[in-house]
Amino acid sequence: MLYPRVSLYALMLAAAGIPLYIHLPRFASVNLGISLGMIGTILVVIRLIDLVQDPMFGWAIDRWPRAQATFAVSAAVGLAIGFPLLFALEPGQAATPKLVAVLVLLFSAYSLGMILLYGRSATLAKQPDADELMTLAAFREVGMLAGVVIAAIAPGVFFAMGASGRGYPAFGLFLGVLSIGVAIATRPIWRRPPVLGDTLSLSGLTNSGATRLLILALVNSLPVAITSTLFLFFVEDRLLLPGKAGPLLILFFLCAGLSVPLWTRLSHRVGPKQTLLIAMPLSILGFVGAGFLAPGNLAGFAAICVASGAALGADMVVLPVMFSVVLTKAGLSASTAFGIWSFAGKLGLALAAFATLPMLEQSGFTPGDVNSAEALTTLNIAYAIVPCILKICALALVLALPTEERTR
């Protein structure tokens, strides 16, 4: 039951991540009346907190290895408290400071759980070798993607059942109950003796090759961060497909989940680098295709969700394993390193929001309203063209990586 419990903890974190990364911009703008520019600024300010906080979480996990269960429960409790508070917020003068306070709690809890889960890969794997780390990653990412699908479905289901506020308050309570249940069910995995390494240092990161992977992770996170931030806007306002965002999001992540075993098997056969070189062009084709879609083209965007979702599966399973392997081979403590990794990923989200949301606001874009051709063109460029360019940059960084030995 070790790996299924890992999947379950990953499911909880992923179900928490979807509201923070996808639902938040639209919820805050439509339900709370906060401007897109202000939302982008809030996310950047929270990232400044993460700059200090995430590496500190990693350091604390390495410093007190016997407290794994305490850290795991603390993360779940933070999510259980934060989400009901988030989706119970109402518009008004105090909406913005309340939103900031709740988001600090939620992002802190989410970060702690993610850093613990990824930083303890060598501990949670049956053996701390490349093959077992890849197998663990497959279970972890399938759990992640199951959580994503649940989170994508839940608000619409609650709304269809008559819940108020487009289903968000009920969704917040659901996430709270889920977090507590998962915390109880997964306690046994945090009793395993931790696999520890040497204290992390800049020279250790550089010599192991981890610094290069951190840069790749940041650049590679930007396209997904942008499309995640703008997904609901693109589907409902650019493609004019109201009510279809939820099913399309589910399709996207289902394809990502179904692709994980295939990418895992391919990575065992040809190596992680070659696997990424096969997967990344799928993302690039998806971005290019999205830019040329006509309004109402549901079938075309569904096909793009299939291709880009499959490509995301490779990113999710391969890159963290590559990072874990170089840290394990170098004998370095992984949690502090994954604290930096976590910050890099969230920095990508903040940069995406800070760069795109004010730009959309300046062009006159208004979610859920009739928009000008200029505003929709800006949305199209932000959602499709900019991520395409960034993904090509990430592909170039992968090409520059040394060719690794095959894992099997």
mmCIF file of N, CA and C in Angstrom, residues 26 237 365-371:
data_model
loop_
_atom_site.group_PDB
_atom_site.id
_atom_site.type_symbol
_atom_site.label_atom_id
_atom_site.label_comp_id
_atom_site.label_asym_id
_atom_site.label_seq_id
_atom_site.Cartn_x
_atom_site.Cartn_y
_atom_site.Cartn_z
ATOM 1 N N ARG A 26 -10.337 33.782 -12.281
ATOM 2 C CA ARG A 26 -11.741 34.062 -12.640
ATOM 3 C C ARG A 26 -12.597 34.254 -11.392
ATOM 4 N N ASP A 237 -14.227 33.157 -23.455
ATOM 5 C CA ASP A 237 -14.294 34.485 -24.069
ATOM 6 C C ASP A 237 -13.683 34.541 -25.465
ATOM 7 N N PHE A 365 -9.844 43.952 -22.077
ATOM 8 C CA PHE A 365 -10.488 42.646 -21.901
ATOM 9 C C PHE A 365 -11.250 42.609 -20.577
ATOM 10 N N THR A 366 -12.499 42.112 -20.631
ATOM 11 C CA THR A 366 -13.331 41.945 -19.446
ATOM 12 C C THR A 366 -13.898 40.533 -19.443
ATOM 13 N N PRO A 367 -13.565 39.714 -18.443
ATOM 14 C CA PRO A 367 -14.082 38.339 -18.418
ATOM 15 C C PRO A 367 -15.602 38.303 -18.400
ATOM 16 N N GLY A 368 -16.165 37.418 -19.227
ATOM 17 C CA GLY A 368 -17.607 37.217 -19.247
ATOM 18 C C GLY A 368 -18.405 38.302 -19.918
ATOM 19 N N ASP A 369 -17.723 39.233 -20.615
ATOM 20 C CA ASP A 369 -18.410 40.338 -21.285
ATOM 21 C C ASP A 369 -18.090 40.290 -22.780
ATOM 22 N N VAL A 370 -18.752 41.146 -23.553
ATOM 23 C CA VAL A 370 -18.432 41.263 -24.980
ATOM 24 C C VAL A 370 -17.136 42.057 -25.103
ATOM 25 N N ASN A 371 -16.149 41.484 -25.786
ATOM 26 C CA ASN A 371 -14.832 42.110 -25.868
ATOM 27 C C ASN A 371 -14.525 42.554 -27.297
#
